[in-house]
mmCIF file of C-alpha atoms in Angstrom:
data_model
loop_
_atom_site.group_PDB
_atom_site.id
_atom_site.type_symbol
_atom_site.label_atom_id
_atom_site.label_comp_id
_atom_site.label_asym_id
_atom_site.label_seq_id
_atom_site.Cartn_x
_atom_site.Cartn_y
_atom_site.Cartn_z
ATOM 1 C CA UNK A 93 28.208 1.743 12.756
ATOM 2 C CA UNK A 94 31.457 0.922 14.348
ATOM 3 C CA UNK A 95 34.903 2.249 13.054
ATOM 4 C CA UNK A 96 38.098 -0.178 13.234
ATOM 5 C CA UNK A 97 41.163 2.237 12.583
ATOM 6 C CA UNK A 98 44.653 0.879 11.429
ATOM 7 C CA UNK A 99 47.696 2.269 10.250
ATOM 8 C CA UNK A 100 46.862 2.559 7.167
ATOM 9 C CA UNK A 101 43.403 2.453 6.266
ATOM 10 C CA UNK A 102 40.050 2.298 8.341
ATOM 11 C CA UNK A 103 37.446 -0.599 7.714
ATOM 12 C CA UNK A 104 33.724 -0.297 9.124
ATOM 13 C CA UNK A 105 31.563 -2.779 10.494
ATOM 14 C CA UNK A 106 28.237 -2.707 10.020
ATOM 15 C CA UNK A 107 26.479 -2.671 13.524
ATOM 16 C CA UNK A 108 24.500 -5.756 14.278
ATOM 17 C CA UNK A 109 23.355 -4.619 17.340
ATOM 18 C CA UNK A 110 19.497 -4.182 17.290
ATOM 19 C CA UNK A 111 18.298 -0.536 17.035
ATOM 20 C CA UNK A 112 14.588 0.610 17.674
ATOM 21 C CA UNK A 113 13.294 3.000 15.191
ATOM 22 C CA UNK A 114 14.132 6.715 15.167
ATOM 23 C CA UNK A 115 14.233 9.853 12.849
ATOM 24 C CA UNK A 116 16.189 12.556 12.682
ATOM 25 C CA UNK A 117 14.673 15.662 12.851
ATOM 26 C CA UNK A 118 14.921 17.746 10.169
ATOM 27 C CA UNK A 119 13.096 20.751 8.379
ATOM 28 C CA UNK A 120 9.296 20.120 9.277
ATOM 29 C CA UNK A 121 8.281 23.101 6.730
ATOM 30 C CA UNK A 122 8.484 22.436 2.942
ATOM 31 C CA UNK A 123 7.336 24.595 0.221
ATOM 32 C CA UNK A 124 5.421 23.817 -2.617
ATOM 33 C CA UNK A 125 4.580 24.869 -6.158
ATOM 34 C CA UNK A 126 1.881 24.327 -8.259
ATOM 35 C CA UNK A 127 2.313 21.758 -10.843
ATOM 36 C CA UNK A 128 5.597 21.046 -9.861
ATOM 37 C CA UNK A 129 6.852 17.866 -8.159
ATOM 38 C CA UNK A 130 7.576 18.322 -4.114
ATOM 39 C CA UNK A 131 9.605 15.888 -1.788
ATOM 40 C CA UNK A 132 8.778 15.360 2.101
ATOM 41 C CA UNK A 133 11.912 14.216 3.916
ATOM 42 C CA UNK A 134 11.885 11.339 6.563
ATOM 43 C CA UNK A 135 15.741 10.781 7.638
ATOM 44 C CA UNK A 136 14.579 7.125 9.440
ATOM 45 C CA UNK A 137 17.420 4.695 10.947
ATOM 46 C CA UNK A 138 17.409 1.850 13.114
ATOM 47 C CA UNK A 139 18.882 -1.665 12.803
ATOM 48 C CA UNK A 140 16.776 -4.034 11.350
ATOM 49 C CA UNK A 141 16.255 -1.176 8.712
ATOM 50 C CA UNK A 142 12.264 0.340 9.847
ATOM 51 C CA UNK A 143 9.537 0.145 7.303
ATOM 52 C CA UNK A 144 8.024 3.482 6.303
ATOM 53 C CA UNK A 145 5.232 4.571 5.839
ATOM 54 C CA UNK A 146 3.460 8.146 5.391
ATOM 55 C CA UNK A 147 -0.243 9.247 6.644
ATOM 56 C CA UNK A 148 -2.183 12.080 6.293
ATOM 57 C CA UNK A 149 -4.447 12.881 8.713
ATOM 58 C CA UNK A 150 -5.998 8.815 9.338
ATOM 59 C CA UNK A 151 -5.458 7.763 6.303
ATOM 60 C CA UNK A 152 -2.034 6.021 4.976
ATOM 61 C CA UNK A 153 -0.952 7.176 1.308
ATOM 62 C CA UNK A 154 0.335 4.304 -1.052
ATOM 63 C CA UNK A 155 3.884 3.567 -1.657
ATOM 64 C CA UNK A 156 3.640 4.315 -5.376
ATOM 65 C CA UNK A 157 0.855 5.492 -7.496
ATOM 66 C CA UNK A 158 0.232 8.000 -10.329
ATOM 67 C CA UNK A 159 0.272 11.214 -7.325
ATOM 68 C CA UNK A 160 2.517 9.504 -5.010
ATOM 69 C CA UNK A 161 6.176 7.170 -4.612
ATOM 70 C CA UNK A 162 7.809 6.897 -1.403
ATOM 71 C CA UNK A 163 11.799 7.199 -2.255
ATOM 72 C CA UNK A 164 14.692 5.037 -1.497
ATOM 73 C CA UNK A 165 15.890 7.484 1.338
ATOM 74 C CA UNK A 166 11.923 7.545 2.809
ATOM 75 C CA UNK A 167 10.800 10.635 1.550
ATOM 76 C CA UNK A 168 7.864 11.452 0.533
ATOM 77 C CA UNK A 169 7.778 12.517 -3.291
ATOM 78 C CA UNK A 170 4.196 13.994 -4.730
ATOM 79 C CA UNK A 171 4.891 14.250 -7.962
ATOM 80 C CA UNK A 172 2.538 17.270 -8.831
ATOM 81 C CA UNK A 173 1.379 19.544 -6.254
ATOM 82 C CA UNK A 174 -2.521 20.739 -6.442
ATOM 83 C CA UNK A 175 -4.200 23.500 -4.067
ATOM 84 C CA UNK A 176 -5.276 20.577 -1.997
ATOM 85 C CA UNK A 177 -1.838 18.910 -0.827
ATOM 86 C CA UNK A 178 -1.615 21.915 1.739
ATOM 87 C CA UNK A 179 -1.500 20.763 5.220
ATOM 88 C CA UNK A 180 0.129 18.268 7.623
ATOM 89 C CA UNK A 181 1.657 15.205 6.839
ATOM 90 C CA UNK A 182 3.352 12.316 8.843
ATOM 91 C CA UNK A 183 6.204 9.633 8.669
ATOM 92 C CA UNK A 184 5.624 6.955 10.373
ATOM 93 C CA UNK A 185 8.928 4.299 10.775
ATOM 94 C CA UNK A 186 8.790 0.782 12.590
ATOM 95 C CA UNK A 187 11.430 -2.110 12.572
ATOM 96 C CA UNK A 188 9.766 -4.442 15.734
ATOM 97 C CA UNK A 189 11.526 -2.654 18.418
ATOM 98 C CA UNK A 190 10.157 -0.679 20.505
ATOM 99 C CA UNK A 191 7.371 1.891 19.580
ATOM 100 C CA UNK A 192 8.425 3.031 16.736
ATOM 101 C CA UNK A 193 8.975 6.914 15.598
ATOM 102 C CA UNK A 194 6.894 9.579 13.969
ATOM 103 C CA UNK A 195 7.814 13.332 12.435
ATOM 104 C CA UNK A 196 5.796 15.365 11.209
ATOM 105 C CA UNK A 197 6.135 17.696 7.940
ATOM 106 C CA UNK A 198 3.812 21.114 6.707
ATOM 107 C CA UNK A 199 3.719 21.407 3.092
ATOM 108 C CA UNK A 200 2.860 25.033 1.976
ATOM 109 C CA UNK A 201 1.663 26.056 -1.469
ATOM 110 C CA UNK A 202 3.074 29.512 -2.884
ATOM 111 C CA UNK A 203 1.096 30.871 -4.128
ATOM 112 C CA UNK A 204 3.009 34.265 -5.687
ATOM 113 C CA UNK A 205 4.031 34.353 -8.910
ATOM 114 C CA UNK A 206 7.041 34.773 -10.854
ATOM 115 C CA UNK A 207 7.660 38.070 -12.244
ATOM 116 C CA UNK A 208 8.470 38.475 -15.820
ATOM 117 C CA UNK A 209 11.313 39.866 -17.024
ATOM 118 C CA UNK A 210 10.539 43.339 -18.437
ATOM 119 C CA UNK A 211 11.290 44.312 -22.104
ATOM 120 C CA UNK A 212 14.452 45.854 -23.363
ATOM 121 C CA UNK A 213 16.430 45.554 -19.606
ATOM 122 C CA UNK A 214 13.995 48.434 -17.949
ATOM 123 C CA UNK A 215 13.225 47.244 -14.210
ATOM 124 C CA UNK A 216 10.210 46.215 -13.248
ATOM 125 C CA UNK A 217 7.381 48.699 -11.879
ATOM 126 C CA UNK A 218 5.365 46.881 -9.736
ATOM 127 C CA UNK A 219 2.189 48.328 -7.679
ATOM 128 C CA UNK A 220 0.368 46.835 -5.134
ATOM 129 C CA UNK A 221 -2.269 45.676 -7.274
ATOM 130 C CA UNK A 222 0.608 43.547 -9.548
ATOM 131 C CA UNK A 223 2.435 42.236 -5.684
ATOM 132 C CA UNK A 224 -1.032 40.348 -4.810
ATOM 133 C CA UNK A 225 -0.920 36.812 -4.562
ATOM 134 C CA UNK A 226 -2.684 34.954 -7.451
ATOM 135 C CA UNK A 227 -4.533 32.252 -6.331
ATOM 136 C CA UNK A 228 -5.915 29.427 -8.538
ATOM 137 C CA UNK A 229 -9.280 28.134 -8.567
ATOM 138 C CA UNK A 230 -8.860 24.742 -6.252
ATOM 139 C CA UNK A 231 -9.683 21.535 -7.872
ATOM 140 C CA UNK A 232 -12.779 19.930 -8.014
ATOM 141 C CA UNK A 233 -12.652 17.146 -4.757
ATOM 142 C CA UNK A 234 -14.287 14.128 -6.031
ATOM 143 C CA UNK A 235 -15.223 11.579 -2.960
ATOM 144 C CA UNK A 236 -14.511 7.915 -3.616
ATOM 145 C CA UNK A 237 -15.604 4.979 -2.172
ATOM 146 C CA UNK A 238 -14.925 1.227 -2.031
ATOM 147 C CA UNK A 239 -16.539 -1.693 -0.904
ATOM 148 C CA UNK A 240 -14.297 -5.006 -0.677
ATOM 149 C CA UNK A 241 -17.310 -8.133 -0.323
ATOM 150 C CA UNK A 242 -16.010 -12.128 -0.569
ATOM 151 C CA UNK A 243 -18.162 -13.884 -3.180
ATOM 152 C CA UNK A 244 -16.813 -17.353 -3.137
ATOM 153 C CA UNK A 245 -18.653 -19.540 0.063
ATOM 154 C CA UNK A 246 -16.147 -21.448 2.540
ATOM 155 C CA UNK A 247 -12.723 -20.414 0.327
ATOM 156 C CA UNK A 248 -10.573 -23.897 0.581
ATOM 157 C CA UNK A 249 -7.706 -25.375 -1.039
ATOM 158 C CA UNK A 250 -7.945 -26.083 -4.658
ATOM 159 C CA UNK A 251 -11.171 -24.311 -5.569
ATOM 160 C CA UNK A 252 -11.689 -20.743 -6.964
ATOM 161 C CA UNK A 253 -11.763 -17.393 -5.010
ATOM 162 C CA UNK A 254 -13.304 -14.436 -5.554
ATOM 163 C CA UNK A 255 -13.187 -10.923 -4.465
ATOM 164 C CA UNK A 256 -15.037 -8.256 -5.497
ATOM 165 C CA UNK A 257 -14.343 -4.035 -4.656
ATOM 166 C CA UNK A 258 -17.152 -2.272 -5.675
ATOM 167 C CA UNK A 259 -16.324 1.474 -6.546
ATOM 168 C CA UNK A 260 -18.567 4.264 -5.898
ATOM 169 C CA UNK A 261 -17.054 7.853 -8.094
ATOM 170 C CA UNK A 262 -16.035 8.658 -11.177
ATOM 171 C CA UNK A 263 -16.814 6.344 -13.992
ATOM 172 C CA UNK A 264 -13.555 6.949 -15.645
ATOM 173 C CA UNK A 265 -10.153 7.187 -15.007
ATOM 174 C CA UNK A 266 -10.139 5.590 -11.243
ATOM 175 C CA UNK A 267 -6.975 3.824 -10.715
ATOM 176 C CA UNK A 268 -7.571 0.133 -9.113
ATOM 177 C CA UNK A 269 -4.590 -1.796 -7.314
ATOM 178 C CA UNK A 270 -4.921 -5.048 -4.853
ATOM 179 C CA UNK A 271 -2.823 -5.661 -2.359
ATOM 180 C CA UNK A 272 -2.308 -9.178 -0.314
ATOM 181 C CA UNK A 273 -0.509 -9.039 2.766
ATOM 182 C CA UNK A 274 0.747 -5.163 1.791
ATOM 183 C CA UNK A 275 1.954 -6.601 -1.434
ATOM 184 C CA UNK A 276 0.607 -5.199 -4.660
ATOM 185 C CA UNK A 277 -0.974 -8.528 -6.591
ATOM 186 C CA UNK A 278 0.416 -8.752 -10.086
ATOM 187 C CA UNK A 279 -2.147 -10.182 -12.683
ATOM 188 C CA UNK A 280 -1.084 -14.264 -13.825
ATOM 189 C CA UNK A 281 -2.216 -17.734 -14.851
ATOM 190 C CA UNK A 282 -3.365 -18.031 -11.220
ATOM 191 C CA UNK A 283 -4.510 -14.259 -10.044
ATOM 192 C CA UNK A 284 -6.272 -12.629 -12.504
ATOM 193 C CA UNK A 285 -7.756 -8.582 -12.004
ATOM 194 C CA UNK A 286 -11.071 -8.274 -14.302
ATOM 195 C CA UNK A 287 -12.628 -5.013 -15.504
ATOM 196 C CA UNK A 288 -15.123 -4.653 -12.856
ATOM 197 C CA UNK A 289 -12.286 -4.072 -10.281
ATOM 198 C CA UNK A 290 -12.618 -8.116 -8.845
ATOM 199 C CA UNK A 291 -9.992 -10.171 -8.080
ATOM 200 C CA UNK A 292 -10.441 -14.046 -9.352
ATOM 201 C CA UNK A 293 -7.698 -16.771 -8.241
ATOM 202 C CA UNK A 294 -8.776 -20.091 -10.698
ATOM 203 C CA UNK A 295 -7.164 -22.190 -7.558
ATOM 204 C CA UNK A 296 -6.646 -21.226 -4.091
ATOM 205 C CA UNK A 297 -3.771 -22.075 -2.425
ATOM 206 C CA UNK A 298 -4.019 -21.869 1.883
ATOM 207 C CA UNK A 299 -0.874 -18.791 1.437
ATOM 208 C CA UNK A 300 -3.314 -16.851 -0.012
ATOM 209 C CA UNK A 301 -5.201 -16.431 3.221
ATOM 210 C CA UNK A 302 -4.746 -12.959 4.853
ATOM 211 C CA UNK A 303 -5.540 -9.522 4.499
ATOM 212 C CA UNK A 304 -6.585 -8.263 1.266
ATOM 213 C CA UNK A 305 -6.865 -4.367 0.030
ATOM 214 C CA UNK A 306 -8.543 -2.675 -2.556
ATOM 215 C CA UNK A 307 -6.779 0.755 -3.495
ATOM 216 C CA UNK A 308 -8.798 3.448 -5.267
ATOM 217 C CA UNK A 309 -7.484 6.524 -6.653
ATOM 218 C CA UNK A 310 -8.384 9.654 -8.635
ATOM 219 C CA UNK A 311 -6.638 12.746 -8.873
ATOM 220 C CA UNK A 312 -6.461 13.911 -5.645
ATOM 221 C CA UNK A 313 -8.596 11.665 -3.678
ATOM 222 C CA UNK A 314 -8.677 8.164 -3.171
ATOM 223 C CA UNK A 315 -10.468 4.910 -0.679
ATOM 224 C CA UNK A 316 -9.264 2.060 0.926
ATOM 225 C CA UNK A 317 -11.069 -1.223 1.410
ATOM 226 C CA UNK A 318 -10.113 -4.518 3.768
ATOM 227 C CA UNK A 319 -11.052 -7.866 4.084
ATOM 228 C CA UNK A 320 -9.464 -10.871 5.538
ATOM 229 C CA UNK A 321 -9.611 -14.066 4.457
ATOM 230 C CA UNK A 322 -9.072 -17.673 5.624
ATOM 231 C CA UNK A 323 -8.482 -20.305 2.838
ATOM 232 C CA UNK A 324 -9.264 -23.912 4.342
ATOM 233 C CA UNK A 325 -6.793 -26.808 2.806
ATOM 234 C CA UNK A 326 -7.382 -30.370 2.391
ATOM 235 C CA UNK A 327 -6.395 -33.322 4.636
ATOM 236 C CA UNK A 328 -4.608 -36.112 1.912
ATOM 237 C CA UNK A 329 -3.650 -39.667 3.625
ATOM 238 C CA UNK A 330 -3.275 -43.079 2.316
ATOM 239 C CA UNK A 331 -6.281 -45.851 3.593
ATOM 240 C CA UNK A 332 -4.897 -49.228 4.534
ATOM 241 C CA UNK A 333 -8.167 -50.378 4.728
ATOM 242 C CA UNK A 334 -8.871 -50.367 0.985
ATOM 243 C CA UNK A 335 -7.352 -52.335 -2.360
ATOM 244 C CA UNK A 336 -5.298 -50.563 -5.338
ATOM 245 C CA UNK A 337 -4.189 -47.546 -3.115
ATOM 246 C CA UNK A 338 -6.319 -44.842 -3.028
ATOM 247 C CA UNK A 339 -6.299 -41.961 -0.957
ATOM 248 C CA UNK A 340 -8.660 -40.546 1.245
ATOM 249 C CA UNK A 341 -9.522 -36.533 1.029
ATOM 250 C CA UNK A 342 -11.193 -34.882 4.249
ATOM 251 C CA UNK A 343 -12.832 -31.187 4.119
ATOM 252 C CA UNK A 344 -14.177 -29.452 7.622
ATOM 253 C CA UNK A 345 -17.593 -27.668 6.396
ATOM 254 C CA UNK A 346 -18.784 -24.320 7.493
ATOM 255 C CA UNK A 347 -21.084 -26.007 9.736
ATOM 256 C CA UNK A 348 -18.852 -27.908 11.395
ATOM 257 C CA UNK A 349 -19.043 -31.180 10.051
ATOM 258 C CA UNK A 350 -16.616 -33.284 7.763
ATOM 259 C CA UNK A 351 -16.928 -34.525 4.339
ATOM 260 C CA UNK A 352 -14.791 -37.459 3.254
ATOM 261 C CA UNK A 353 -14.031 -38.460 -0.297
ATOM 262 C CA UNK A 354 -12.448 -41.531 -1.156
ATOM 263 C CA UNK A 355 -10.980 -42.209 -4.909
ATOM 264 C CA UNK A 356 -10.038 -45.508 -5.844
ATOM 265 C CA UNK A 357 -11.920 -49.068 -5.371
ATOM 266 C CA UNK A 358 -12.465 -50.082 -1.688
ATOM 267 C CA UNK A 359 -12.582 -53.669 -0.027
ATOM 268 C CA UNK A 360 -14.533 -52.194 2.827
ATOM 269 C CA UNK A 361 -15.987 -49.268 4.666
ATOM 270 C CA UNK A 362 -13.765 -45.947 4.940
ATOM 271 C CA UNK A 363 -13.665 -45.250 9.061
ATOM 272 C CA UNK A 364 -13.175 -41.459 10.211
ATOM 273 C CA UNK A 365 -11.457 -41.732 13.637
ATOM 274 C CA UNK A 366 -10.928 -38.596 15.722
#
């Protein structure tokens, strides 16, 4: 940021200068309390402004979600700590220059509990049987696991696609959210999300090709799935060589070869030349 100082007031500039990535270090110890929300801080800055995101151990946590929302400053924000949020977690911030930045953060669970005030003012007798730590019974870790497969054959242009992410864990309650390109998919005319956890577009469009992720999540554990996907389009041009104008549509198979479809009447012989 620069400063430009006058007489009589100051004005600042933004910098437009690019930046690589960085964080500022900060407290890499946070404690945390059971049941209650807990926030991880990330101070990242760079010019263009880095994308965040947060990992823990190899696996990346999502941006929002019923345990989870990364803030507006970059922290991390679990919004109700269980016994198994103890450990290590990392920031991870990247804007295209350079190699980007990482800090790391411990989150600790007390576990001690708040004394009660005593009755009519007395102070508190405490032994050393009363000073010990309760600790709570952890929760029950319930592995999940997901499956991404492409059911549609050859996806092009104008025809359906669909996606299936087959879940493998509890039978209720799992949370289910697609993602295209990193962006969640919103359910419309065109994209619709069914029961079963699949993903059905009535009519592909060749911007819906890329990367595809299936989210799963319950309580504290959750899976990620990946596919990617190339959606073929279709090759429209007018024929000369026919009468009333119609148009000529040309599809590349799977196997290499080309189909040609020609709507209208014709005076002669459609000609494919390469």
């Amino acid at each position: 940021m620069c400063r430009k100082t006058r007489s009589t007031d100051e004005v600042l500039v933004p910098a437009t200068q690019p930046e690589p990535a960085r964080i500022i270090p900060g407290p890499n110890v946070t404690e945390g309390h059971i049941g209650e929300p807990a926030e991880l801080p990330c101070n990242a800055m760079g010019w263009p402004r880095p994308t965040v995101t947060w990992w823990r151990d190899t696996t990346m946590l999502p941006l929002s979600s019923r345990r989870y929302e990364q803030l507006s400053s970059y922290a991390l924000l679990i919004r109700s700590v269980v016994y198994e949020d103890a450990g290590e977690y990392s920031c991870h911030a990247h804007n295209g220059i350079g190699s980007g930045a990482i800090f790391k953060v411990t989150l600790i669970i007390d576990l001690q509990p708040e004394p009660l005030p005593p009755a009519g003012g007395e102070e508190p007798d405490f032994n050393s049987r009363d000073s010990e730590p309760v600790v709570p019974k952890p929760f029950e870790f319930v592995p999940l696991e997901t499956r991404v497969s492409l059911v549609t054959n050859d996806p092009t242009a104008g025809a359906p696609l669909q996606i299936d992410c087959s879940v493998k864990g509890p039978s209720e309650a799992v949370e289910v959210t697609w993602r295209h390109q990193n962006q969640v998919i919103e359910e419309s005319d065109r994209k619709r999300l069914l029961s079963n956890h699949t993903l059905f577009i009535t009519k592909a469009e060749v911007a819906d090709s890329g990367e595809y992720r299936c989210n799963a999540e319950y309580e504290n554990s959750f899976s990620i799935s990946a596919i990617h996907i190339a959606v073929k389009g279709e090759i429209l041009f007018p024929n000369s060589l026919v009468v009333g104008g119609p148009a000529s549509s040309i599809k590349l198979l799977s196997h290499g070869e080309l189909s040609c479809a020609v709507i209208g009447r014709v005076s002669t012989m459609p000609l494919i030349r390469k």
